[in-house]
Coordinates of C-alpha atoms and ligand atoms in Angstrom, one line a residue:
X1 CA -13.2 -20.2 -9.2
X2 CA -14.2 -16.6 -9.0
X3 CA -12.1 -14.2 -10.9
X4 CA -9.8 -11.8 -8.9
X5 CA -11.6 -8.6 -8.1
X6 CA -10.5 -5.6 -10.2
X7 CA -10.2 -3.5 -7.1
X8 CA -6.7 -4.2 -6.1
X9 CA -5.3 -4.2 -9.6
X10 CA -6.8 -0.8 -10.2
X11 CA -5.2 0.5 -7.1
X12 CA -1.9 -0.9 -8.1
X13 CA -2.1 0.6 -11.6
X14 CA -3.1 4.0 -10.4
X15 CA -0.7 4.2 -7.4
X16 CA -3.5 5.4 -5.2
X17 CA -3.1 5.3 -1.5
X18 CA -5.4 2.6 -0.1
X19 CA -7.7 4.0 2.7
X20 CA -6.4 2.6 6.0
X21 CA -3.2 1.4 4.4
X22 CA 0.1 2.1 6.1
X23 CA 2.4 4.4 4.1
X24 CA 2.0 7.1 1.4
X25 CA 1.9 6.7 -2.4
X26 CA 5.2 7.5 -4.1
X27 CA 3.4 9.2 -7.0
X28 CA 1.1 11.4 -4.9
X29 CA 3.7 12.1 -2.2
X30 CA 7.2 12.0 -3.8
X31 CA 9.7 12.0 -1.0
X32 CA 11.7 15.2 -0.7
X33 CA 14.2 16.5 1.8
X34 CA 17.0 14.9 3.6
X35 CA 17.1 11.4 5.0
X36 CA 19.5 9.8 7.4
X37 CA 18.9 6.4 5.9
X38 CA 17.0 4.7 3.1
X39 CA 15.5 1.2 3.6
X40 CA 14.7 -0.7 0.4
X41 CA 11.5 -2.8 1.0
X42 CA 9.1 -2.6 3.9
X43 CA 9.2 -6.2 5.3
X44 CA 9.5 -6.6 9.0
X45 CA 13.3 -6.5 8.7
X46 CA 13.2 -3.0 7.2
X47 CA 10.5 -1.8 9.6
X48 CA 12.3 -3.1 12.7
X49 CA 15.7 -1.6 11.6
X50 CA 14.1 1.7 10.8
X51 CA 12.2 1.9 14.1
X52 CA 15.3 0.9 16.1
X53 CA 17.4 3.6 14.3
X54 CA 14.6 6.1 14.9
X55 CA 14.3 5.2 18.6
X56 CA 18.0 4.7 19.5
X57 CA 19.6 7.4 17.3
X58 CA 16.8 9.7 16.2
X59 CA 17.4 8.7 12.5
X60 CA 15.0 9.8 9.8
X61 CA 14.5 6.7 7.7
X62 CA 12.8 6.7 4.3
X63 CA 11.3 3.2 3.7
X64 CA 10.8 2.6 -0.1
X65 CA 8.4 -0.3 -0.9
X66 CA 7.7 -1.4 -4.5
X67 CA 4.4 -3.0 -3.6
X68 CA 1.3 -0.9 -3.2
X69 CA 1.0 -2.1 0.4
X70 CA 3.5 -2.1 3.2
X71 CA 4.8 -5.1 5.2
X72 CA 6.5 -7.4 2.7
X73 CA 5.3 -10.9 3.6
X74 CA 3.3 -9.5 6.6
X75 CA 1.0 -7.6 4.2
X76 CA -2.6 -8.7 3.8
X77 CA -4.9 -8.4 0.7
X78 CA -8.6 -7.9 0.4
X79 CA -11.5 -9.1 -1.7
X80 CA -15.0 -7.8 -1.1
X81 CA -15.9 -9.0 2.4
X82 CA -12.6 -10.8 3.0
X83 CA -9.0 -10.3 4.0
X84 CA -6.2 -12.8 4.1
X85 CA -2.7 -12.8 5.5
X86 CA 0.1 -13.9 3.1
X87 CA 3.2 -14.9 5.2
X88 CA 2.0 -14.8 8.8
X89 CA 0.2 -17.9 9.9
X90 CA 1.4 -18.2 13.4
X91 CA 4.3 -16.7 15.4
X92 CA 6.0 -18.2 18.4
X93 CA 7.8 -16.5 21.3
X94 CA 5.1 -13.8 21.8
X95 CA 4.3 -14.7 25.4
X96 CA 4.8 -12.1 28.1
X97 CA 8.5 -11.9 29.1
X98 CA 9.9 -13.4 25.9
X99 CA 12.8 -11.3 24.4
X100 CA 11.2 -11.3 20.9
X101 CA 7.9 -10.1 22.3
X102 CA 9.9 -7.4 24.1
X103 CA 11.4 -6.3 20.8
X104 CA 8.0 -6.2 19.1
X105 CA 6.6 -4.2 22.1
X106 CA 9.5 -1.8 21.9
X107 CA 9.3 -1.0 18.2
X108 CA 5.5 -0.9 18.1
X109 CA 5.5 1.1 21.4
X110 CA 2.9 -1.4 22.7
X111 CA 0.5 -0.9 19.9
X112 CA 0.8 -4.4 18.6
X113 CA -1.4 -6.9 20.5
X114 CA -1.1 -10.7 20.3
X115 CA -3.8 -13.4 20.6
X116 CA -2.7 -16.8 21.8
X117 CA -3.6 -19.8 19.7
X118 CA -5.2 -22.8 21.4
X119 CA -3.1 -25.1 23.4
X120 CA -2.9 -27.5 20.5
X121 CA -1.5 -25.1 17.8
X122 CA -0.4 -27.7 15.2
X123 CA -1.8 -31.1 14.4
X124 CA 0.3 -33.4 12.3
X125 CA -1.5 -36.0 10.2
X126 CA 0.6 -38.7 8.6
X127 CA -1.6 -40.9 6.3
X128 CA -4.5 -41.6 8.8
X129 CA -2.6 -41.0 12.1
X130 CA -2.8 -37.7 13.9
X131 CA -0.5 -36.1 16.5
X132 CA -1.0 -32.9 18.5
X133 CA 1.7 -30.4 19.2
X134 CA 0.8 -28.9 22.6
X135 CA 2.3 -25.7 23.9
X136 CA 4.9 -25.9 26.7
X137 CA 8.1 -27.9 26.5
X138 CA 7.1 -30.3 29.3
X139 CA 3.5 -30.9 28.1
X140 CA 4.9 -31.4 24.5
X141 CA 7.4 -33.9 25.8
X142 CA 4.8 -35.8 27.8
X143 CA 2.4 -35.9 24.9
X144 CA 5.2 -37.3 22.6
X145 CA 6.0 -39.9 25.2
X146 CA 2.3 -40.9 25.2
X147 CA 2.4 -41.3 21.5
X148 CA 5.8 -43.1 21.5
X149 CA 6.2 -44.9 24.9
X150 CA 9.1 -46.9 23.6
X151 CA 11.1 -43.8 22.7
X152 CA 11.1 -41.8 26.0
X153 CA 14.9 -41.5 26.1
X154 CA 15.2 -40.5 22.5
X155 CA 12.6 -37.8 23.0
X156 CA 14.5 -36.4 25.9
X157 CA 17.7 -36.3 23.9
X158 CA 15.9 -34.6 21.0
X159 CA 14.5 -31.9 23.3
X160 CA 18.0 -31.3 24.7
X161 CA 19.5 -31.0 21.2
X162 CA 16.7 -28.5 20.2
X163 CA 17.2 -26.4 23.3
X164 CA 20.9 -26.3 23.1
X165 CA 21.0 -25.5 19.3
X166 CA 18.4 -22.8 19.6
X167 CA 20.3 -21.2 22.5
X168 CA 23.6 -21.3 20.6
X169 CA 21.9 -19.5 17.6
X170 CA 21.6 -16.4 19.8
X171 CA 25.4 -16.0 19.8
X172 CA 25.7 -17.0 16.2
X173 CA 23.4 -14.2 15.0
X174 CA 24.8 -11.6 17.4
X175 CA 28.3 -12.3 16.0
X176 CA 27.0 -11.1 12.6
X177 CA 26.6 -7.6 13.9
X178 CA 30.1 -7.3 15.3
X179 CA 32.7 -5.0 13.6
X180 CA 35.1 -7.0 11.3
X181 CA 38.0 -6.6 13.6
X182 CA 36.1 -8.1 16.6
X183 CA 34.7 -10.9 14.4
X184 CA 38.2 -12.0 13.4
X185 CA 39.1 -12.5 17.1
X186 CA 35.8 -13.6 18.7
X187 CA 33.9 -14.9 15.7
X188 CA 35.0 -18.5 15.6
X189 CA 34.2 -19.0 19.3
X190 CA 30.7 -17.3 19.0
X191 CA 29.8 -19.3 15.9
X192 CA 31.2 -22.7 16.8
X193 CA 28.5 -24.2 19.0
X194 CA 25.6 -23.4 16.6
X195 CA 27.7 -24.5 13.6
X196 CA 28.2 -27.9 15.3
X197 CA 24.4 -28.4 14.9
X198 CA 23.8 -26.5 11.7
X199 CA 26.4 -28.4 9.6
X200 CA 24.4 -31.6 9.8
X201 CA 21.0 -32.2 8.2
X202 CA 17.9 -32.7 10.3
X203 CA 17.6 -36.3 9.0
X204 CA 21.1 -37.2 10.0
X205 CA 20.8 -35.7 13.4
X206 CA 17.5 -37.4 14.2
X207 CA 18.7 -40.7 12.8
X208 CA 21.4 -40.5 15.5
X209 CA 18.7 -40.1 18.2
X210 CA 16.1 -42.7 17.2
X211 CA 15.4 -45.3 14.6
X212 CA 11.7 -44.8 14.8
X213 CA 10.7 -43.4 11.4
X214 CA 7.2 -42.4 12.5
X215 CA 8.6 -40.4 15.4
X216 CA 11.0 -38.7 13.1
X217 CA 8.2 -37.9 10.7
X218 CA 6.2 -36.3 13.6
X219 CA 9.1 -34.4 15.0
X220 CA 9.8 -32.9 11.5
X221 CA 6.1 -32.4 10.8
X222 CA 6.6 -28.6 10.7
X223 CA 9.2 -28.8 8.0
X224 CA 7.0 -26.7 5.7
X225 CA 7.7 -23.8 8.1
X226 CA 11.2 -23.7 6.7
X227 CA 10.5 -25.2 3.3
X228 CA 13.1 -28.0 3.1
X229 CA 12.5 -31.7 4.1
X230 CA 14.7 -33.4 6.8
X231 CA 17.2 -34.9 4.3
X232 CA 18.2 -31.5 3.0
X233 CA 17.5 -29.0 5.8
X234 CA 20.1 -28.0 8.4
X235 CA 19.3 -29.2 11.9
X236 CA 20.2 -25.7 13.1
X237 CA 17.1 -24.4 11.2
X238 CA 14.9 -27.2 12.4
X239 CA 15.9 -26.5 16.1
X240 CA 15.3 -22.8 15.7
X241 CA 11.7 -23.4 14.4
X242 CA 11.0 -26.2 16.9
X243 CA 12.1 -24.1 19.8
X244 CA 10.3 -21.0 18.4
X245 CA 6.9 -22.7 18.8
X246 CA 7.7 -24.7 21.9
X247 CA 5.8 -22.4 24.2
X248 CA 2.8 -22.0 21.8
X249 CA 1.8 -19.8 19.0
X250 CA 0.3 -16.4 18.6
X251 CA -1.4 -14.2 16.0
X252 CA -1.6 -10.4 15.7
X253 CA -4.9 -9.0 16.9
X254 CA -6.4 -7.1 14.0
X255 CA -4.6 -9.3 11.4
X256 CA -1.1 -9.3 10.0
X257 CA -1.3 -5.8 8.6
X258 CA -1.3 -4.5 12.2
X259 CA 2.4 -5.3 12.2
X260 CA 3.4 -2.6 9.8
X261 CA 0.6 -0.3 11.0
X262 CA 1.8 -0.4 14.6
X263 CA 5.5 0.1 13.8
X264 CA 5.0 3.0 11.3
X265 CA 4.3 5.7 13.9
X266 CA 7.6 5.0 15.6
X267 CA 9.4 5.6 12.3
X268 CA 7.3 8.6 11.4
X269 CA 7.7 10.4 14.7
X270 CA 11.5 10.7 14.1
X271 CA 10.7 12.2 10.7
X272 CA 10.9 9.0 8.7
X273 CA 8.3 7.9 6.1
X274 CA 7.0 4.7 4.4
X275 CA 6.4 5.2 0.7
X276 CA 4.5 2.7 -1.4
X277 CA 4.7 1.8 -5.1
X278 CA 8.3 3.0 -4.9
X279 CA 10.6 0.6 -6.7
X280 CA 14.3 1.0 -6.3
X281 CA 16.2 0.2 -9.4
X282 CA 19.8 0.6 -8.3
X283 CA 21.9 1.5 -5.2
X284 CA 24.1 4.4 -6.0
X285 CA 27.8 4.4 -5.1
X286 CA 30.2 7.3 -5.0
X287 CA 33.7 7.3 -6.6
X288 CA 35.1 5.5 -3.6
X289 CA 32.5 2.7 -3.8
X290 CA 30.4 3.8 -0.8
X291 CA 26.6 3.6 -0.9
X292 CA 25.2 7.2 -1.1
X293 CA 21.6 6.7 -2.4
X294 CA 19.3 4.9 -4.7
X295 CA 17.9 5.4 -8.2
X296 CA 14.2 4.7 -8.5
X297 CA 12.5 2.9 -11.3
X298 CA 11.3 6.2 -12.7
X299 CA 14.9 7.6 -12.8
X300 CA 14.7 9.8 -9.7
X301 CA 17.7 9.8 -7.4
X302 CA 17.3 9.9 -3.6
X303 CA 20.3 10.4 -1.4
X304 CA 21.2 9.2 2.1
X305 CA 24.5 8.3 3.9
X306 CA 23.1 4.9 4.9
X307 CA 21.3 2.3 2.9
X308 CA 19.5 -0.8 4.3
X309 CA 18.3 -3.5 2.0
X310 CA 15.4 -5.7 3.0
X311 CA 14.9 -6.9 -0.6
X312 CA 16.9 -10.1 0.0
X313 CA 20.6 -10.8 -0.4
X314 CA 20.3 -12.1 -4.0
X315 CA 18.2 -9.1 -5.2
X316 CA 20.7 -6.7 -3.5
X317 CA 23.9 -8.2 -5.0
X318 CA 22.5 -9.4 -8.4
X319 CA 20.1 -6.6 -9.2
X320 CA 20.5 -3.5 -7.1
X321 CA 24.3 -3.1 -6.9
X322 CA 26.2 -2.0 -10.0
X323 CA 28.4 -4.9 -11.4
X324 CA 31.7 -3.2 -10.3
X325 CA 30.6 -2.7 -6.6
X326 CA 33.3 -3.7 -4.2
X327 CA 33.1 -7.4 -3.2
X328 CA 29.9 -7.9 -5.1
X329 CA 31.1 -10.8 -7.3
X330 CA 32.4 -12.8 -4.4
X331 CA 29.3 -12.3 -2.2
X332 CA 27.0 -13.1 -5.1
X333 CA 29.0 -16.3 -5.9
X334 CA 28.7 -17.4 -2.3
X335 CA 24.9 -16.8 -2.3
X336 CA 24.4 -18.5 -5.6
X337 CA 26.1 -21.6 -4.4
X338 CA 23.1 -22.1 -2.1
X339 CA 19.9 -23.2 -3.9
X340 CA 16.9 -20.9 -3.5
X341 CA 14.1 -22.0 -1.2
X342 CA 11.0 -23.8 -2.4
X343 CA 8.1 -21.7 -3.7
X344 CA 4.5 -22.3 -2.8
X345 CA 0.8 -22.4 -3.7
X346 CA -1.8 -20.8 -1.5
X347 CA -5.5 -21.3 -1.8
X348 CA -7.3 -18.4 -0.2
X349 CA -10.7 -19.4 0.8
X350 CA -13.6 -17.2 2.0
X351 CA -16.6 -18.7 3.7
X352 CA -20.0 -17.6 4.9
X353 CA -20.7 -18.1 8.6
X354 CA -24.0 -17.9 10.4
X355 CA -24.1 -15.8 13.5
X356 CA -23.0 -17.9 16.5
X357 CA -21.9 -20.7 14.2
X358 CA -18.6 -22.3 15.6
X359 CA -15.3 -21.6 13.8
X360 CA -14.4 -24.1 11.1
X361 CA -11.2 -24.8 13.0
X362 CA -8.4 -23.1 14.9
X363 CA -5.5 -25.6 15.2
X364 CA -3.2 -25.5 12.1
X365 CA -3.3 -28.8 10.2
X366 CA -0.2 -30.4 8.6
X367 CA -1.2 -33.2 6.3
X368 CA 1.3 -35.7 4.8
X369 CA 0.7 -38.8 2.6
X370 CA 3.3 -40.9 4.4
X371 CA 6.1 -40.7 7.0
X372 CA 9.1 -40.1 4.7
X373 CA 8.9 -36.3 3.9
X374 CA 11.8 -36.5 1.5
X375 CA 10.2 -39.3 -0.5
X376 CA 6.8 -37.5 -0.5
X377 CA 8.5 -34.4 -1.9
X378 CA 10.6 -36.1 -4.5
X379 CA 7.6 -38.0 -5.9
X380 CA 5.4 -34.9 -6.1
X381 CA 8.1 -32.7 -7.7
X382 CA 8.6 -35.4 -10.3
X383 CA 4.9 -35.7 -11.0
X384 CA 2.4 -33.0 -9.9
X385 CA -0.5 -35.5 -10.1
X386 CA 1.0 -37.4 -7.2
X387 CA -0.4 -36.6 -3.7
X388 CA 0.7 -33.2 -2.4
X389 CA 3.9 -33.7 -0.5
X390 CA 2.4 -31.8 2.4
X391 CA -0.6 -29.5 3.1
X392 CA -0.8 -26.7 5.6
X393 CA -4.4 -25.6 6.5
X394 CA -4.7 -22.4 8.5
X395 CA -7.7 -20.6 9.9
X396 CA -6.7 -17.0 10.1
X397 CA -10.1 -15.5 10.9
X398 CA -10.4 -17.8 13.9
X399 CA -7.0 -16.7 15.2
X400 CA -7.9 -13.0 15.1
X401 CA -10.5 -11.9 17.8
X402 CA -11.1 -8.7 15.8
X403 CA -11.9 -10.4 12.5
X404 CA -15.7 -10.7 13.1
X405 CA -15.9 -7.0 13.8
X406 CA -14.2 -6.1 10.5
X407 CA -15.9 -8.9 8.5
X408 CA -19.1 -10.0 10.1
X409 CA -20.6 -13.3 8.9
X410 CA -17.4 -14.3 7.2
X411 CA -14.5 -16.7 7.8
X412 CA -11.2 -17.4 6.0
X413 CA -9.0 -20.4 5.5
X414 CA -5.7 -20.9 3.7
X415 CA -4.5 -24.1 2.2
X416 CA -0.8 -23.9 1.4
X417 CA 1.5 -26.4 -0.3
X418 CA 4.9 -26.3 -1.9
X419 CA 5.3 -26.1 -5.7
X420 CA 8.5 -25.8 -7.7
X421 CA 8.9 -22.6 -9.6
X422 CA 9.8 -24.7 -12.7
X423 CA 6.2 -25.7 -13.1
X424 CA 5.3 -22.0 -13.7
X425 CA 8.5 -20.7 -15.3
X426 CA 7.2 -20.6 -18.9
X427 CA 4.7 -18.0 -18.0
X428 CA 7.2 -15.8 -16.1
X429 CA 7.3 -13.2 -18.8
X430 CA 3.5 -12.8 -19.1
X431 CA 1.6 -10.1 -17.2
X432 CA -0.3 -10.6 -14.0
X433 CA -3.9 -11.7 -14.8
X434 CA -3.1 -12.0 -18.5
X435 CA -0.9 -15.1 -18.4
X436 CA -3.0 -17.1 -20.8
X437 CA -5.6 -19.9 -20.9
X438 CA -3.1 -22.8 -20.3
X439 CA -1.8 -21.1 -17.1
X440 CA -5.4 -20.5 -15.9
X441 CA -6.2 -24.1 -16.6
X442 CA -3.3 -25.3 -14.5
X443 CA -4.3 -23.0 -11.7
X444 CA -7.8 -24.2 -11.9
X445 CA -6.8 -27.8 -11.7
X446 CA -4.5 -27.1 -8.7
X447 CA -7.1 -25.0 -6.9
X448 CA -9.8 -27.7 -7.4
X449 CA -7.4 -30.3 -5.9
X450 CA -6.6 -28.1 -2.9
X451 CA -10.3 -27.4 -2.4
X452 CA -11.1 -31.1 -2.5
X453 CA -8.4 -31.7 0.1
X454 CA -9.8 -29.0 2.3
X455 CA -13.3 -30.4 2.1
X456 CA -11.9 -33.9 2.9
X457 CA -10.0 -32.8 6.0
X458 CA -12.4 -30.1 7.2
X459 CA -15.8 -31.4 6.2
X460 CA -17.6 -28.5 8.0
X461 CA -16.7 -26.2 5.1
X462 CA -18.8 -28.1 2.6
X463 CA -21.5 -25.9 1.2
X464 CA -20.1 -22.8 3.0
X465 CA -17.3 -21.8 0.5
X466 CA -18.1 -18.5 -1.1
X467 CA -14.7 -17.5 -2.6
X468 CA -11.5 -19.2 -3.6
X469 CA -8.4 -17.8 -5.2
X470 CA -5.0 -19.4 -5.8
X471 CA -1.7 -17.8 -5.7
X472 CA 1.3 -19.4 -7.5
X473 CA 5.0 -18.7 -7.3
X474 CA 4.5 -16.1 -10.0
X475 CA 2.3 -14.2 -7.6
X476 CA 5.1 -14.2 -5.0
X477 CA 7.5 -13.0 -7.7
X478 CA 5.1 -10.3 -8.7
X479 CA 4.3 -9.0 -5.2
X480 CA 7.3 -9.6 -3.1
X481 CA 10.0 -9.6 -5.9
X482 CA 11.7 -12.9 -5.2
X483 CA 13.0 -13.9 -8.6
X484 CA 12.0 -17.6 -8.5
X485 CA 8.9 -17.0 -6.4
X486 CA 10.8 -18.5 -3.4
X487 CA 9.1 -18.3 0.0
X488 CA 12.2 -18.0 2.2
X489 CA 15.2 -16.6 0.4
X490 CA 18.2 -19.0 0.2
X491 CA 17.3 -22.6 1.2
X492 CA 18.1 -23.5 4.7
X493 CA 20.7 -26.1 3.9
X494 CA 23.8 -26.6 6.1
X495 CA 25.7 -24.4 3.6
X496 CA 23.3 -21.6 4.1
X497 CA 24.6 -21.1 7.7
X498 CA 28.2 -21.1 6.7
X499 CA 27.7 -18.3 4.1
X500 CA 29.3 -15.1 5.4
X501 CA 27.4 -13.0 2.8
X502 CA 24.2 -13.7 4.8
X503 CA 24.5 -11.1 7.6
X504 CA 23.9 -7.4 8.0
X505 CA 27.4 -6.3 6.9
X506 CA 28.2 -6.0 3.2
X507 CA 31.5 -5.3 1.4
X508 CA 30.0 -1.9 0.3
X509 CA 30.5 0.8 2.9
X510 CA 27.3 2.3 4.3
X511 CA 25.2 -0.6 2.8
X512 CA 23.7 -3.2 5.2
X513 CA 21.3 -6.1 4.7
X514 CA 18.3 -6.4 7.0
X515 CA 15.5 -8.9 7.3
X516 CA 15.6 -12.7 6.9
X517 CA 18.8 -12.7 4.9
X518 CA 20.6 -10.7 7.6
X519 CA 19.6 -13.4 10.2
X520 CA 17.2 -16.2 9.3
X521 CA 13.7 -16.7 7.8
X522 CA 10.4 -16.3 9.6
X523 CA 8.8 -13.2 11.1
X524 CA 10.9 -13.2 14.2
X525 CA 14.0 -14.3 12.2
X526 CA 13.6 -11.2 10.0
X527 CA 12.8 -9.1 13.1
X528 CA 16.1 -10.3 14.5
X529 CA 17.7 -9.4 11.1
X530 CA 16.4 -5.8 11.7
X531 CA 18.0 -6.0 15.2
X532 CA 21.4 -7.1 14.0
X533 CA 21.3 -4.6 11.1
X534 CA 20.6 -1.7 13.5
X535 CA 23.3 -3.0 15.9
X536 CA 25.8 -3.2 13.0
X537 CA 25.0 0.4 12.0
X538 CA 25.0 1.9 15.5
X539 CA 28.0 -0.2 16.6
X540 CA 26.3 -1.3 19.7
X541 CA 24.2 -4.3 20.5
X542 CA 20.6 -3.1 20.4
X543 CA 19.5 -6.6 21.1
X544 CA 21.5 -6.8 24.3
X545 CA 19.7 -8.8 27.1
X546 CA 17.2 -10.3 24.7
Ligands
FAD1 C1 3.5 -18.6 2.5 C2 4.3 -18.1 3.7 C3 3.9 -18.4 4.9 C4 4.7 -17.9 6.0 N1 4.2 -18.1 7.3 C5 5.0 -17.7 8.3 C6 4.5 -17.9 9.6 O1 3.4 -18.4 9.8 N2 5.3 -17.4 10.6 C7 6.5 -16.8 10.4 O2 7.2 -16.5 11.4 N3 7.0 -16.7 9.2 C8 6.2 -17.1 8.1 N4 6.7 -16.9 6.8 C9 8.0 -16.2 6.6 C10 8.0 -14.8 6.9 O3 6.8 -14.2 6.4 C11 9.2 -14.1 6.2 O4 10.4 -14.8 6.4 C12 9.5 -12.7 6.7 O5 8.3 -11.9 6.7 C13 10.5 -12.0 5.8 O6 10.7 -10.6 6.1 P1 11.7 -9.7 5.4 O7 11.8 -8.4 6.1 O8 13.0 -10.4 5.3 O9 11.3 -9.5 3.9 P2 9.9 -9.5 3.0 O10 8.8 -9.6 4.0 O11 10.2 -10.5 2.0 O12 10.0 -8.0 2.5 C14 10.8 -7.6 1.4 C15 10.2 -6.4 0.8 O13 11.1 -5.8 -0.1 C16 10.3 -5.3 -1.2 N5 11.2 -5.1 -2.3 C17 11.9 -6.0 -3.0 N6 12.6 -5.4 -4.0 C18 12.4 -4.1 -3.9 C19 12.8 -3.0 -4.7 N7 13.7 -3.1 -5.7 N8 12.4 -1.7 -4.3 C20 11.6 -1.6 -3.3 N9 11.1 -2.6 -2.5 C21 11.5 -3.9 -2.9 C22 9.3 -6.4 -1.4 O14 8.2 -5.9 -2.2 C23 8.9 -6.8 0.0 O15 7.9 -6.0 0.5 C24 5.9 -17.3 5.8 C25 6.3 -17.0 4.4 C26 5.5 -17.4 3.4 C27 6.0 -17.2 2.0

């Protein structure tokens, strides 16, 4: 394993502005003046809300990001010759005419371009059997029926369930933006249909459709996308993700950092700004319990009559609000009843590629040791030496037609798997890159195992690997500030969708949540979170017609 380059740590320490990076350094450009709103964090949820408030109401939004780079999970990081995305492997619903694509086009004013992945965007391997996910609902259904000719009727019922649940989710999330008075009247009706799907687990719902365990394993082969196996996850979540990718998958041209870079000018033209290495310590309230500003980690206070938090619901209620904030205890208790989502390991691999040499792959690979995802996970969590419960192998350089221009002769691959935070908790209080020899040894062991799996499943990489670096849940904690290194906020159990605290409105006046916890996880989920947050603020549905 190569050691991490010192470049990015130096940048982090010195609060320099990285050339070509989106946003300004807090230290070099301390924000001054008046702001209409402050957004805490710069994930897609904050950027979307800030851009919509700028476009629809001319609001000057100050976006404060604690990391030294913008974008939250859409940020990328670099090592000499290489660049990797962190939380953007593939995004659905980006075809022309899709409402979510329309929203991205609007807030990026057309600057963000998308590259379609191949027709087979995911391949599910269970032990030694592989199944392709092809884009297009009809083609997908046909392919499934070829794999499982005895289950044609069950497959049809499954597709209808997914379609209906995903459609119902639109009203469910829209309801979250409504004023309290309207919610009391119309809320139950708007929520009911989606809740009828989300209150059951994925496993229970699928067991009601088919008894074929292999078919169930294949249909739930993307469970890593939402981080909870079928026995624990809400079918509502499963349906949202399955429908999300049904028409195929896309990747941002120029890499994931283009997401923040292409939205920033929309925010800035209205007078807003994105500021980096700017950690918010507390949300300030006035004597009447209304949010009026933030206190930064260096003690400075910044004022605005509207605060949007993209830092996650738990961070907002447990860390950022003062203990006596109105409604805080109740909201926090509700959030804490939901377990946090699973955390992950990611092996970032850099490879040398000869000119003209074909890509190492382009279809995402999902690899499972057996058909029962819940059993696979339980066995692995109990004993890390057991086979990985699931592996996801992604080929980001192959998805980005602009990568070769930026990094000629190179290619990148990521190997992702889940890993409980508990395995790493004892090093939580150590410093990044100085966590100790035993931590390094554990990382080394896990990295070697992941690399061996990569070489087994993608033999073309043998002899070509130039660089490997492993991130652990402590890296996620360090860089994106999720307290247990979790990948997706609160776990997507049936209870998660009943929680009223997960939505844009908070009990504190002038404070709104945005991002994944205002709607649902995923890039477009958090984008929708930005949409419902802006709608709640402006008291009109900015997502109307989408
Ligand atoms: C490994 C992995 C792979 C993924 N792959 C995909 C994928 O392929 N497709 C997809 O659609 N989704 C994917 N996701 C999920 C998706 O990336 C996220 O759900 C989404 O980006 C979350 O956006 P957000 O706006 O809610 O918040 P985040 O992106 O989490 O941003 C929150 C920001 O707030 C900042 N912050 C926190 N506290 C403070 C503070 N006190 N002061 C200032 N700033 C603060 C953080 O530093 C962070 O930048 C993936 C996630 C992971 C972890």
